[in-house]
mmCIF file of C-alpha atoms and ligand atoms in Angstrom:
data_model
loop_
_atom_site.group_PDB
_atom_site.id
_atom_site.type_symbol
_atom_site.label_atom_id
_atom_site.label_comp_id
_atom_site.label_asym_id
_atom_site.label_seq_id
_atom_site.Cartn_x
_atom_site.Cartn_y
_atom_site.Cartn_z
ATOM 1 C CA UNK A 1 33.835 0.226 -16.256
ATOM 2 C CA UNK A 2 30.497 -2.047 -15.832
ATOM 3 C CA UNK A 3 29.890 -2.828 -12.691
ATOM 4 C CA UNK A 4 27.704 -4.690 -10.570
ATOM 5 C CA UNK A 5 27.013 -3.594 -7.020
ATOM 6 C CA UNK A 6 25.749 -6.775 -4.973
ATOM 7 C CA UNK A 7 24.804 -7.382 -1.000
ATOM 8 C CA UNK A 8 21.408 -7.229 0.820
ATOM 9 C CA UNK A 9 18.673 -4.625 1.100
ATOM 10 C CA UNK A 10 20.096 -1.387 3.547
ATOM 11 C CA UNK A 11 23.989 -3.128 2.374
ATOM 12 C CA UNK A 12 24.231 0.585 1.514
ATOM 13 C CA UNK A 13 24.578 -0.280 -2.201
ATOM 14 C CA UNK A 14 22.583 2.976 -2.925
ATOM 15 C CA UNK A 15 24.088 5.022 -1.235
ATOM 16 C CA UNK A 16 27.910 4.099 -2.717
ATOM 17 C CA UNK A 17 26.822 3.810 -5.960
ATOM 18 C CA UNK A 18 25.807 7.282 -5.894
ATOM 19 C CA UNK A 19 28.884 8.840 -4.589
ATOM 20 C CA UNK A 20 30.413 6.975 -6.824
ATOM 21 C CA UNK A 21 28.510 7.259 -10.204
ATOM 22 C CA UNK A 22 29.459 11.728 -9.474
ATOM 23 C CA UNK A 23 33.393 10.475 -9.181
ATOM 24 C CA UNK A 24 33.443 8.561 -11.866
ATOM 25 C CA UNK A 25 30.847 10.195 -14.428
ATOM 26 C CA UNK A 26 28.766 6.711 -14.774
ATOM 27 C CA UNK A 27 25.130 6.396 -14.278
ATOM 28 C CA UNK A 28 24.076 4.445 -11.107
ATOM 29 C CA UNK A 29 21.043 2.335 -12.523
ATOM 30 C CA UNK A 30 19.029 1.284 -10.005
ATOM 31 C CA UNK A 31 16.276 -1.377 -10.909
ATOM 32 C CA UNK A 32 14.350 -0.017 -7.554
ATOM 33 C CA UNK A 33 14.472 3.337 -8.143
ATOM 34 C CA UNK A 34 13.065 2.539 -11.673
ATOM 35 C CA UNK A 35 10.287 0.682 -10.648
ATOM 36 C CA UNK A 36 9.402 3.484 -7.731
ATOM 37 C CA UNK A 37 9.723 5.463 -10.396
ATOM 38 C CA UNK A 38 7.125 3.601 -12.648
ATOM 39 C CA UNK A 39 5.040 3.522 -9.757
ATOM 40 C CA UNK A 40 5.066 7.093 -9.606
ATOM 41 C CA UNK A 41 3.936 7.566 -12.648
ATOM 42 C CA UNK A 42 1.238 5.440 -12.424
ATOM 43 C CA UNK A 43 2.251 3.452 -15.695
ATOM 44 C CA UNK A 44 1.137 0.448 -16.709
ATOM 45 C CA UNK A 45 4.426 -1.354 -15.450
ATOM 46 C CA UNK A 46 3.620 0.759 -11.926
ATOM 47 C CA UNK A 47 0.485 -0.750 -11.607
ATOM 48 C CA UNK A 48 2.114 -4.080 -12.248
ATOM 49 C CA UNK A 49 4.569 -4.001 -9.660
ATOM 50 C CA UNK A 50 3.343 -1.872 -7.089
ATOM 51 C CA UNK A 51 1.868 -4.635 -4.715
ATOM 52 C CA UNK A 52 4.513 -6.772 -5.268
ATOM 53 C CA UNK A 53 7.053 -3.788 -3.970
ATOM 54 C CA UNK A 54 5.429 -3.342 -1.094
ATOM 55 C CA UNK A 55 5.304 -7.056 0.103
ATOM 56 C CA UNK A 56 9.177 -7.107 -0.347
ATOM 57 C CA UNK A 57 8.831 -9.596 -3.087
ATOM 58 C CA UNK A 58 11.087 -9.766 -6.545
ATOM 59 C CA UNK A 59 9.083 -8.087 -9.817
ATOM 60 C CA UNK A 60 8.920 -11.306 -12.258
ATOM 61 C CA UNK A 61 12.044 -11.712 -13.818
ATOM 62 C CA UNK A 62 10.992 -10.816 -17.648
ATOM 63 C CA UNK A 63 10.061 -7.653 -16.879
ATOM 64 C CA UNK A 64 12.864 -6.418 -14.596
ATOM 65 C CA UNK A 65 15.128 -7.666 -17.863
ATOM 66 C CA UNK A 66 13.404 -5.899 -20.400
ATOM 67 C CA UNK A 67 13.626 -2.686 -18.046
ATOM 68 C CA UNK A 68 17.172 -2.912 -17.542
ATOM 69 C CA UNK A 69 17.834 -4.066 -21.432
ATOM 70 C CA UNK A 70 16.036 -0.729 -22.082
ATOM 71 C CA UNK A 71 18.161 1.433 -19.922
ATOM 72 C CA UNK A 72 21.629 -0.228 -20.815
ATOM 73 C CA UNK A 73 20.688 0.685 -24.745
ATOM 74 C CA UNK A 74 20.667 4.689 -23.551
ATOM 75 C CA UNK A 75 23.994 6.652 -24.610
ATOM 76 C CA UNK A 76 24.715 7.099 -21.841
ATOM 77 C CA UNK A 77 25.636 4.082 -20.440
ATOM 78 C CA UNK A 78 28.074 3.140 -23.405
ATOM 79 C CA UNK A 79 30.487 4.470 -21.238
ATOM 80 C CA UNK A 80 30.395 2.217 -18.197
ATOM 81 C CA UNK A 81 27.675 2.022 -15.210
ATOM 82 C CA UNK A 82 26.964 0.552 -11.895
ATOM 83 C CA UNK A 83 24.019 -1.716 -11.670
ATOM 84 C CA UNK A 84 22.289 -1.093 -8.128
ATOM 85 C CA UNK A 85 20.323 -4.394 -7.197
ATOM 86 C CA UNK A 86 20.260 -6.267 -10.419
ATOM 87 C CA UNK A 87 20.846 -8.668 -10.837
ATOM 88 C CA UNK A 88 18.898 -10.518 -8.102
ATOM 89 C CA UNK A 89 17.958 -14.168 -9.251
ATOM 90 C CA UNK A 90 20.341 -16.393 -11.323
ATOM 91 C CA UNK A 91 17.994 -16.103 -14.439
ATOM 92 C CA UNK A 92 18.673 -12.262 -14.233
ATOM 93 C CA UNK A 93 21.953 -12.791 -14.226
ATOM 94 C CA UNK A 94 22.166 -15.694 -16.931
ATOM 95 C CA UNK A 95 20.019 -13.166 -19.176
ATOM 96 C CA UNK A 96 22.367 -10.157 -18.348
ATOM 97 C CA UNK A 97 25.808 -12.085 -19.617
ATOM 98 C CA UNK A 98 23.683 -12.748 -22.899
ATOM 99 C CA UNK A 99 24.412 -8.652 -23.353
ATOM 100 C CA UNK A 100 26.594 -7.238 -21.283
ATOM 101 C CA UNK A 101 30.355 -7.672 -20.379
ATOM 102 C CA UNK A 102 30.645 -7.114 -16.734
ATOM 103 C CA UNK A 103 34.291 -5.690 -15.182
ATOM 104 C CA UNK A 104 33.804 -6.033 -11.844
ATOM 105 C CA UNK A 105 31.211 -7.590 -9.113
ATOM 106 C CA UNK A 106 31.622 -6.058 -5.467
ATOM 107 C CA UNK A 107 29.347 -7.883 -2.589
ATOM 108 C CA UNK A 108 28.551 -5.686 0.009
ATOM 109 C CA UNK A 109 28.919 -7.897 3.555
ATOM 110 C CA UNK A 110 26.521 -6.584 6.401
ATOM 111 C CA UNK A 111 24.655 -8.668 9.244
ATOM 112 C CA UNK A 112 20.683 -9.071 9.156
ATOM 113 C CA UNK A 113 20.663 -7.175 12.658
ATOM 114 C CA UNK A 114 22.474 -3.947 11.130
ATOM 115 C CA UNK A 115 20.079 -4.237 8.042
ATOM 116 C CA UNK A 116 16.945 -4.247 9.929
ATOM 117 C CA UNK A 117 18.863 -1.428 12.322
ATOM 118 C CA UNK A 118 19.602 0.482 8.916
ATOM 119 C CA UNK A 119 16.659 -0.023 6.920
ATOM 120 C CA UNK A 120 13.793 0.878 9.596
ATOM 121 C CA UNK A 121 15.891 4.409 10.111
ATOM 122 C CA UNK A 122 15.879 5.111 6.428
ATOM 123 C CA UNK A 123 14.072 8.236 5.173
ATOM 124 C CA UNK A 124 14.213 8.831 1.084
ATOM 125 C CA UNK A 125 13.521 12.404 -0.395
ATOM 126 C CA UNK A 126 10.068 12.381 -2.358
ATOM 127 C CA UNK A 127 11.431 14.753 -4.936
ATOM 128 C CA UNK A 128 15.292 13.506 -5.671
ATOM 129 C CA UNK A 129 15.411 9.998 -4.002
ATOM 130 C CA UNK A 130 18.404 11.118 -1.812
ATOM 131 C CA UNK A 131 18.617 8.608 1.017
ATOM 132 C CA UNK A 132 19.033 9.848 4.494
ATOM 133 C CA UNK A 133 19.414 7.811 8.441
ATOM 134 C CA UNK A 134 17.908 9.372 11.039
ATOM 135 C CA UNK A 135 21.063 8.046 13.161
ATOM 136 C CA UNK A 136 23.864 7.414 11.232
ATOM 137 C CA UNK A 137 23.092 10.203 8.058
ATOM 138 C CA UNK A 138 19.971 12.764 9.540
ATOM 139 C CA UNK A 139 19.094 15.931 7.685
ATOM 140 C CA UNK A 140 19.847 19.253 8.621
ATOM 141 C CA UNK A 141 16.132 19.951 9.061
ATOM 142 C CA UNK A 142 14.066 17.280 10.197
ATOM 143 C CA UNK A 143 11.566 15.795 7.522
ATOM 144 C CA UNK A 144 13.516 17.757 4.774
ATOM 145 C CA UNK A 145 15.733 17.036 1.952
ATOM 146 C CA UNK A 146 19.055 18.637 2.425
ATOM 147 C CA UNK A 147 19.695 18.986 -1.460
ATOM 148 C CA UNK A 148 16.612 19.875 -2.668
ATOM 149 C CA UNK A 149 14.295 21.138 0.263
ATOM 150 C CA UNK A 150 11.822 17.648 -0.639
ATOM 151 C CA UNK A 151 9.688 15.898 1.985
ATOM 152 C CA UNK A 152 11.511 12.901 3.027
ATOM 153 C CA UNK A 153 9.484 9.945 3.559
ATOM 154 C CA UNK A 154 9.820 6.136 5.299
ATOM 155 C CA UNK A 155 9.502 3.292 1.800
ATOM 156 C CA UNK A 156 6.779 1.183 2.506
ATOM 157 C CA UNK A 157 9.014 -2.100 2.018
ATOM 158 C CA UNK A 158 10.923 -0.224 4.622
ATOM 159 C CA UNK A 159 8.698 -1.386 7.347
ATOM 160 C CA UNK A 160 9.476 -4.350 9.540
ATOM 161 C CA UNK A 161 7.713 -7.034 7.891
ATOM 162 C CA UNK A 162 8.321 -6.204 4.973
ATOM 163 C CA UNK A 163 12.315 -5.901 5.838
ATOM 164 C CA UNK A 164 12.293 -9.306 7.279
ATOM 165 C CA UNK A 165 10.671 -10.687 4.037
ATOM 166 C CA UNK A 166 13.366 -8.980 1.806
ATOM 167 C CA UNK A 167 15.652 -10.736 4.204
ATOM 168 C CA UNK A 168 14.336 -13.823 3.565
ATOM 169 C CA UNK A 169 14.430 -13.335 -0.326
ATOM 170 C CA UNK A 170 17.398 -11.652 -0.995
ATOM 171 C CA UNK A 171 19.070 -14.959 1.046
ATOM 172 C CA UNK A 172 16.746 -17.242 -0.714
ATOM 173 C CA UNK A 173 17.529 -15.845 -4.634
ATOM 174 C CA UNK A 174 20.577 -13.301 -4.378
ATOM 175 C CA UNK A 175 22.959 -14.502 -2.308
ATOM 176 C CA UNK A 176 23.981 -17.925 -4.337
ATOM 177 C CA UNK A 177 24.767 -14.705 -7.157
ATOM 178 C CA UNK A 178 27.972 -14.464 -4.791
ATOM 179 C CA UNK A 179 29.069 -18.070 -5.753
ATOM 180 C CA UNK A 180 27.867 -17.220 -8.984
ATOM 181 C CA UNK A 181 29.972 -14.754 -9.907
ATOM 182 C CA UNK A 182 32.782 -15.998 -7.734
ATOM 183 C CA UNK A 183 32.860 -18.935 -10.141
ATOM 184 C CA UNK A 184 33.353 -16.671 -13.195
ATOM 185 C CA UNK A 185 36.370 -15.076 -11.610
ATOM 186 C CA UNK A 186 34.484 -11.302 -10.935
ATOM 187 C CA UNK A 187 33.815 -10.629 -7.408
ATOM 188 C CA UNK A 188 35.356 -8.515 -4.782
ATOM 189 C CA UNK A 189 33.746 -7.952 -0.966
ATOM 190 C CA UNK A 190 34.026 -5.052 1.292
ATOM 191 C CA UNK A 191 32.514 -4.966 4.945
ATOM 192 C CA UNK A 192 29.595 -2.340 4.212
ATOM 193 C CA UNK A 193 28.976 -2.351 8.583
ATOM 194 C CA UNK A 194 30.924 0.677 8.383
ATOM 195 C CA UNK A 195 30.001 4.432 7.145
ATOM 196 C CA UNK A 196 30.024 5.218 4.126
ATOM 197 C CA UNK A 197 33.428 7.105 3.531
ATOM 198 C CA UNK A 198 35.000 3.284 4.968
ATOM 199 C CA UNK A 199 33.071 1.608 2.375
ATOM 200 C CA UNK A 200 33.997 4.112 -0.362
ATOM 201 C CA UNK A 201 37.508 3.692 0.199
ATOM 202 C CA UNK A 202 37.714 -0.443 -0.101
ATOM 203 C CA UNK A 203 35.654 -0.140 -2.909
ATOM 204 C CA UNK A 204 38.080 2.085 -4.626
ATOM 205 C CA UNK A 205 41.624 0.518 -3.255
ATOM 206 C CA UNK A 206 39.793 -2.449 -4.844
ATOM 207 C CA UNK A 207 39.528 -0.533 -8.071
ATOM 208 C CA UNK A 208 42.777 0.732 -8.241
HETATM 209 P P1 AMP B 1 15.518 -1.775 -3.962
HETATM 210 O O1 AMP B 1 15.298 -0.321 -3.993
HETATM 211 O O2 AMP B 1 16.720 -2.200 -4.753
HETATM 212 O O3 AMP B 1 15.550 -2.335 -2.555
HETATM 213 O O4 AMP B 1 14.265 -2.456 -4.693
HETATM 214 C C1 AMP B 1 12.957 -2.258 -4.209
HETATM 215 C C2 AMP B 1 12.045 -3.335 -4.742
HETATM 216 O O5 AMP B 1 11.998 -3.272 -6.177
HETATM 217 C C3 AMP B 1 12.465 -4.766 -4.424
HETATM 218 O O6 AMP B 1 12.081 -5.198 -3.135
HETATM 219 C C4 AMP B 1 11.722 -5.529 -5.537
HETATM 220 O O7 AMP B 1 10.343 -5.607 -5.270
HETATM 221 C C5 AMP B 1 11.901 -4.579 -6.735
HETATM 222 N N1 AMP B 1 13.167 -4.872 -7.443
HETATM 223 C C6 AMP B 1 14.257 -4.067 -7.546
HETATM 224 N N2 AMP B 1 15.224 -4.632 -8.263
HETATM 225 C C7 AMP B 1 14.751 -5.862 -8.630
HETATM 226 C C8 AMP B 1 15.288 -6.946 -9.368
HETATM 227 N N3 AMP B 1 16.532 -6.899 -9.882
HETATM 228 N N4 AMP B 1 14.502 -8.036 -9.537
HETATM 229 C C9 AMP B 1 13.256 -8.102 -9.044
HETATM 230 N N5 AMP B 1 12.694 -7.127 -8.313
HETATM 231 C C10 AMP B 1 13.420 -6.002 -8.112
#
């Protein structure tokens, strides 16, 4: 099954789409984890997007499609995937029906004030990228990944100014992708205010 996992930054999108990438044996690709990734690195696509990251602004279009186009081609994703924040503009998502065939669309719904509550008490493992909250989903050991024993650190587009400009672009070029693809007959919602075992099981009473 291809599918699309769409809502704002902190909607928990990551987190699902991990849980349920293990259940169902699909890769989770994740345009952001790909570009930290990159960034990592220090590549030359790193370097390009770096500054752009940490402002909270969208990486130009073209490249975040020829990054994705890249991944989809790998084996294996022949057998189905969820796409974690992409698309994000209509453009990405005009280029991504010129190549893909897309099952299912599910729009995460969440208020700004629990994404700014969620996002500023996120902590991400250096080593593995597993996401933690230091309310809602805290480590056993403070500071320390819980799967792999990583440092776990605070995103820099995870501080505040940089959540409220997010904000302000994921409702200036995401959100009309939830007309978009309520046009073309493939979206679903949960409420994603909840943990993550409530959002898990709309998401798959909604898959069947
Ligand atoms: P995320 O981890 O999904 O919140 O993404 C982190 C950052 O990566 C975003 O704030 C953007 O700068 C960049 N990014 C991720 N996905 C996309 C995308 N589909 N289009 C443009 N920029 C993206």
């Amino acid at each position: 099954m291809n599918l699309i996992f769409l809502g704002a930054p902190g909607a928990g999108k990551g987190t699902l789409a991990t849980l349920l990438s293990k259940e169902h044996g699909i890769p989770q690709i994740s345009t952001g984890d790909l570009f930290r990734a990159a960034v990592k690195e220090g590549s030359k696509l790193g370097k390009q997007v770096q500054g752009i990251m940490e402002k909270g602004e969208l990486v130009p279009d073209s490249l975040t499609v020829e990054l994705v186009k890249e991944r989809l081609s790998k084996p294996d994703a022949g057998g189905g995937y969820i796409l974690d924040g992409f698309p994000r503009t209509i453009a990405q998502a005009d280029a991504l029906a010129e190549f893909q065939e897309i099952d299912v669309v599910i729009n995460f719904s969440i208020s700004d004030e629990l994404v700014i509550r969620r996002l500023s008490g996120r902590r991400v493992c250096r080593s593995c990228g597993a996401i933690y909250h230091i309310e809602n989903m805290p480590p056993k050991v403070e500071g320390t990944c819980d799967s792999c024993g990583g440092e776990l650190y605070i995103r820099d587009d995870d501080k505040i100014d940089s959540i409220k400009n997010r904000l302000r672009v994921y409702k200036e070029q995401t959100e009309p992708l939830i007309a978009y693809y309520r046009d073309r007959g493939l979206l679903r919602e949960i409420d994603s205010s909840e943990t993550p075992e409530h959002s898990l099981a709309q998401i798959k009473s909604l898959l069947g």
